[in-house]
XYZ file of C-alpha atoms in Angstrom:
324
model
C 0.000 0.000 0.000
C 2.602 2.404 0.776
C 5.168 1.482 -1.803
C 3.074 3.520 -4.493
C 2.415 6.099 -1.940
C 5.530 7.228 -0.489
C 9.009 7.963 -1.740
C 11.348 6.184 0.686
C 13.946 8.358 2.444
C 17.542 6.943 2.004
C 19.883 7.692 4.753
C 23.601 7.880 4.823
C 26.129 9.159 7.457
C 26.602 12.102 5.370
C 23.318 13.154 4.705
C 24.484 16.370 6.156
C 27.978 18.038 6.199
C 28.970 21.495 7.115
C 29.988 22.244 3.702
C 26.535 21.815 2.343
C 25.150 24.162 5.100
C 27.875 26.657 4.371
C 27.056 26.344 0.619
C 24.030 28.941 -0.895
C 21.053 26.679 -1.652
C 17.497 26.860 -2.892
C 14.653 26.715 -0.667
C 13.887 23.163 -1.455
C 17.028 22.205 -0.930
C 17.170 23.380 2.837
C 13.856 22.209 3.282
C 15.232 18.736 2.223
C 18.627 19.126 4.618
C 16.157 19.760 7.794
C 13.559 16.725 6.816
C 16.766 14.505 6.339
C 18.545 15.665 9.273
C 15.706 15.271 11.686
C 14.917 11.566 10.378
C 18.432 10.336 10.809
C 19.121 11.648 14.431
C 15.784 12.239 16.201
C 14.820 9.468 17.677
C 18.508 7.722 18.788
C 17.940 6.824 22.555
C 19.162 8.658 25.165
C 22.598 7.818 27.217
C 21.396 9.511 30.357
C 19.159 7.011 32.604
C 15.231 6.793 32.187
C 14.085 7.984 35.580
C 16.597 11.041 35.840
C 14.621 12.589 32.814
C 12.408 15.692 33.073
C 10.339 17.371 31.156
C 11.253 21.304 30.745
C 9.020 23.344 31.984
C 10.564 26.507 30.609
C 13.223 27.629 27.782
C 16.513 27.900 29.056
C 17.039 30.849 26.409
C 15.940 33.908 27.682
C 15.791 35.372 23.935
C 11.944 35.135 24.142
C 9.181 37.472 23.094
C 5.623 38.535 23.785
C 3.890 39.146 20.438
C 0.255 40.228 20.539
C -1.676 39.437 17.410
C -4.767 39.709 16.302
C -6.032 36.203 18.013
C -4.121 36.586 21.061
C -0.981 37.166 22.931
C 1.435 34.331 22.080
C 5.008 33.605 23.541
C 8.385 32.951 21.166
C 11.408 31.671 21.849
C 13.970 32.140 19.228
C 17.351 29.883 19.414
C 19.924 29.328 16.974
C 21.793 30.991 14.291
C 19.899 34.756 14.220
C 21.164 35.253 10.398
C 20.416 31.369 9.269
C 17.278 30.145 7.791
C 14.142 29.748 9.770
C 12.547 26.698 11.342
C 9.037 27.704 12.867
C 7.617 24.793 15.949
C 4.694 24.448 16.922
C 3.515 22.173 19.521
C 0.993 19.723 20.983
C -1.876 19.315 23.660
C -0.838 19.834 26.999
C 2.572 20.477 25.691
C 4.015 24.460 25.056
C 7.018 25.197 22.943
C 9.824 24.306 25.561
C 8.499 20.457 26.833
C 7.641 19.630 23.345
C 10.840 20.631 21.456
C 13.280 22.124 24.215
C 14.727 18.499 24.846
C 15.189 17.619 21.130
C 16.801 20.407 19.963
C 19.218 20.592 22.943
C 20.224 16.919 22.162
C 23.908 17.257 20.366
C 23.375 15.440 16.972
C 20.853 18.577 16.484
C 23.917 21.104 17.525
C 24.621 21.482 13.804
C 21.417 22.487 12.813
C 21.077 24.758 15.814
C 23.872 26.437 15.134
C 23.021 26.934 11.084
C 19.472 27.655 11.879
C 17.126 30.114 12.969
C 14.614 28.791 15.379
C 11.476 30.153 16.400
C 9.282 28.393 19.248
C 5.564 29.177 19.247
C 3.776 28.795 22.279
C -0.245 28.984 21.733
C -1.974 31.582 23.512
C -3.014 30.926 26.432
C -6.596 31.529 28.058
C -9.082 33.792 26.720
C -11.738 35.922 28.055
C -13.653 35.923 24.553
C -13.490 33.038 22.037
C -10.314 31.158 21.555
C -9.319 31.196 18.298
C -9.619 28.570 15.693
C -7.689 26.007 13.840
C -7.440 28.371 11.144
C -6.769 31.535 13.514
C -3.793 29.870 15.425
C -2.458 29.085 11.754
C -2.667 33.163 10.681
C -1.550 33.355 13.824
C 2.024 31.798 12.605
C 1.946 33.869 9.813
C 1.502 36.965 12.208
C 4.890 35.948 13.983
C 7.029 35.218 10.365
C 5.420 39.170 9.678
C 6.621 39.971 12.849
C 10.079 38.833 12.322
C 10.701 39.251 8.802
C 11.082 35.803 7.647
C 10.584 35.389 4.074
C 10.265 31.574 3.787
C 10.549 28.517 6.881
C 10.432 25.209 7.568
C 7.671 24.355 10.014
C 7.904 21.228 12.618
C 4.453 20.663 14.187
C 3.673 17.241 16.539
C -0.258 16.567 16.823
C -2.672 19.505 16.845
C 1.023 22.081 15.673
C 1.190 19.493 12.739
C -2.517 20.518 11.804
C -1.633 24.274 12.486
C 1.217 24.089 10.193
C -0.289 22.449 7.393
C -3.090 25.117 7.481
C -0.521 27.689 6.636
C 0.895 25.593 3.909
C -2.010 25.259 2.287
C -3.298 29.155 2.842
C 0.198 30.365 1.899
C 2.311 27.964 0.308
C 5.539 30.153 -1.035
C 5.902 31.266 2.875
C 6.907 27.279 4.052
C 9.647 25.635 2.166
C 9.168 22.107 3.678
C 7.020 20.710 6.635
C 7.828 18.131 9.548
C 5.007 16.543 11.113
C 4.211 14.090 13.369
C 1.090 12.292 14.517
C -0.660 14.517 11.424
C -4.746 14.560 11.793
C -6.044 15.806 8.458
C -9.409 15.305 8.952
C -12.336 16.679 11.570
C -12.409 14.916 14.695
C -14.568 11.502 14.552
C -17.381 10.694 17.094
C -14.842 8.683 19.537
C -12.312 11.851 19.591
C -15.421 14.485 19.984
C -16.864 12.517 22.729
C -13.408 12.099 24.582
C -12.606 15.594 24.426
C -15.742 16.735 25.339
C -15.461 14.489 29.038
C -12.119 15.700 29.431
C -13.032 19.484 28.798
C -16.246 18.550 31.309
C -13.577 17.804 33.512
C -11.069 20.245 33.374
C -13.758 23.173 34.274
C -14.448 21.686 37.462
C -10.952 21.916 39.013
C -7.852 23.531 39.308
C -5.335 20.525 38.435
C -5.602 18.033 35.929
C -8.488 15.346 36.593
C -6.976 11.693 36.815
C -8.982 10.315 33.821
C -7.923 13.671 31.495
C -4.118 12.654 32.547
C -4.503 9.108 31.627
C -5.935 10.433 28.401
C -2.823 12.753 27.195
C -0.814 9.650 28.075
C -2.451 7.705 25.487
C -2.953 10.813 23.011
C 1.039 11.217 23.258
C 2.822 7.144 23.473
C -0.176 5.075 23.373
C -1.571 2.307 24.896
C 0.909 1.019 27.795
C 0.384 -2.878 26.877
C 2.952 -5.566 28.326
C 4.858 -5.008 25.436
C 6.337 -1.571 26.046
C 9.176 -1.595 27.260
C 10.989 0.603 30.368
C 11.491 3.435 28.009
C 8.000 3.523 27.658
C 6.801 2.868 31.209
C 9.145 6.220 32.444
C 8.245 8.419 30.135
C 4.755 7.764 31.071
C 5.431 8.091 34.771
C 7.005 11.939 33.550
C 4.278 12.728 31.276
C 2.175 11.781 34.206
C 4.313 14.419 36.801
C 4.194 16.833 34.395
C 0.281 16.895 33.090
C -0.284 16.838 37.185
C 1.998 20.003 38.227
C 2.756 22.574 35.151
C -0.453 22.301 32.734
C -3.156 25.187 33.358
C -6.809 23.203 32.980
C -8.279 26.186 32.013
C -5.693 26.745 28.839
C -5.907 23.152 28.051
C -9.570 23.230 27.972
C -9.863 25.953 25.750
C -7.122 24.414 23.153
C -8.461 20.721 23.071
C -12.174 22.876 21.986
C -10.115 24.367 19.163
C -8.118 21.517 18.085
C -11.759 19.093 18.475
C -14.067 21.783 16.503
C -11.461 21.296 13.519
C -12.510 21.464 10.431
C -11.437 18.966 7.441
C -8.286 20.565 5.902
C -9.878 19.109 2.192
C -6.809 18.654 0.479
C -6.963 16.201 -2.525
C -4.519 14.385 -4.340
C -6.799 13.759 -7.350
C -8.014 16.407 -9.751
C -11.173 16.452 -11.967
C -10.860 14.874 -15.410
C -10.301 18.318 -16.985
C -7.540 19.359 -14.653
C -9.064 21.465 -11.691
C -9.820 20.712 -8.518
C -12.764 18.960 -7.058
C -15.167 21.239 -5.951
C -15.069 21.491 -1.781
C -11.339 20.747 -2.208
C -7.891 22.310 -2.801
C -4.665 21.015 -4.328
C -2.576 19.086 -1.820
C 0.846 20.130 -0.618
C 3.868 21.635 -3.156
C 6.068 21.492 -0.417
C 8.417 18.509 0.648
C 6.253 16.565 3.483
C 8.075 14.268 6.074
C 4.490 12.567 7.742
C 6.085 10.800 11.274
C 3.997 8.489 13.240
C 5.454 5.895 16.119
C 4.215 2.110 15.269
C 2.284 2.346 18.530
C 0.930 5.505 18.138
C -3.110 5.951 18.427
C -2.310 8.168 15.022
C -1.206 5.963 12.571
C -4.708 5.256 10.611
C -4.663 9.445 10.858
C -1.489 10.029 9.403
C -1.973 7.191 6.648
C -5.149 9.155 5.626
C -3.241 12.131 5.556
C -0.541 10.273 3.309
C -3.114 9.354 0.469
C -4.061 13.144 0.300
C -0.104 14.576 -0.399
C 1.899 14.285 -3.782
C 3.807 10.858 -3.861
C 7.093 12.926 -5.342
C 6.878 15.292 -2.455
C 5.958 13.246 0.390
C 7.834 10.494 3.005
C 5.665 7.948 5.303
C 7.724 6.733 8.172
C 6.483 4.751 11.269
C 9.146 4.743 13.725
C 9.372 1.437 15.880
């Protein structure tokens, strides 16, 4: 099924060299040095032991910002080389920009990208008097911040409800994002199962001032999955830190107010296939220009999600990879 559908990403030990960094390239071509880069060294374990791990709770750069836009005030933390080219974050439920992406860029196989790269953190704004804003918003929200700061093109990295943010703005502006990154992808509205959990959880998380038990248990799942017998220790402590960290540093009233955003979603209706006379299907757009790296972890409660999402990209553009 996915041999027609994706173009397989071949890795080699030099996939990326400082000369190549140094050298003047085309925006494809940097958006193709970040997807490679990230595949080949993201997900090597860690040497430092399991239970010693914590999840930050805060950037350790002080370069951070306070940008008011039209939907909301929203933090950024910028890292990296000021004069490189940009890489834009944006992160997941009951994450913010430092425990989602903090830990991964601070890891040293990314210390060559760091230091060739402009990064820029976004942290969703958090809770609203009036109406949160929408899917849509917090994606024109983005492109409020790459105004903001100048930046002509980027490469965006988004992980669950980001991913969805980010490929909004692709598909709204697509000569502004050079290349995506995306894991656990959703391109579709939220099913009956999804709406119905979220709307429990958000039940809960108005009637108290920490994180209800049953709402914790469900970002557990949302994040590594079920925790079967057959996870291992890795598994089993990153849980038990996900768990200490949902408990003391997430706000239920900001959490509440993002899951409603993230579950009212609408369908992002891009299509693959065109009409017989060349234009697109009506209630549809065209799918992606932009290289596509679509990640998804074999035990992930995303990977029907992200295969959807898969079938709706350009096979030339676009790499499927389930990470065991």
């Amino acid at each position: 099924m996915f041999g027609d559908d994706c173009e397989p990403l071949v890795l080699s030990p030099h996939s990326l060299l400082e000369d190549d960094l140094d050298t003047e390239a085309n925006t494809a071509n940097t958006a193709t040095t970040i997807i490679k880069s990230v595949d080949q060294h993201a997900y090597q374990p860690s040497s430092r032991p399991l239970l010693t791990r914590t999840i930050p709770t805060a950037s350790i750069n002080t370069n951070e910002d306070l940008l008011i836009t039209p939907h909301g005030t929203v933090k950024v933390s910028k890292a990296g080389n000021p004069s490189g080219p940009a890489i834009l974050t944006f992160h997941d439920l009951g994450l913010n920009s430092a425990s989602n992406f903090q830990a991964f860029f601070s890891c040293p196989a990314m210390s060559m990208i760091v230091s060739k790269f402009c990064l820029y953190h976004i942290t969703a704004p958090e809770q609203h008097t009036t109406t949160y804003p929408s899917m849509d918003q917090l994606s024109e929200v983005v492109e409020y911040v790459c105004h903001n700061y100048g930046i002509p093109t980027c490469v965006g990295m988004g992980v669950g409800l980001g991913a969805n943010v980010l490929v909004r703005l692709a598909a709204r502006r697509p000569k502004l994002v050079d290349g995506l990154v995306l894991v656990n992808c959703d391109s579709q509205k939220a099913g009956w199962v999804e709406w119905g959990y979220h709307k429990v959880n958000m039940k809960n998380l108005k009637k108290s001032k920490t994180l209800d038990d049953s709402v914790v248990e469900y970002l557990i799942w949302y994040h590594l999955g079920s925790l079967g017998r057959d996870r291992g220790l890795d598994v089993v402590s990153i849980a038990s830190i996900y768990r200490q960290y949902f408990q003391t540093e997430v706000q239920p009233a900001n959490l509440a107010q993002l899951i409603n955003s993230y579950v009212n979603r609408t369908d992002l209706g891009l299509v693959r296939d065109l009409a017989p006379n060349g234009k697109t299907i009506v209630g549809t757009k065209h799918t992606l220009k932009m290289p596509v790296l679509n990640i998804v972890g074999d035990k992930s409660p995303h990977v029907d999600a992200t295969v959807t999402f898969n079938g709706r990209l350009d096979p030339a553009k676009c790499t499927w990879m389930k990470i065991r």
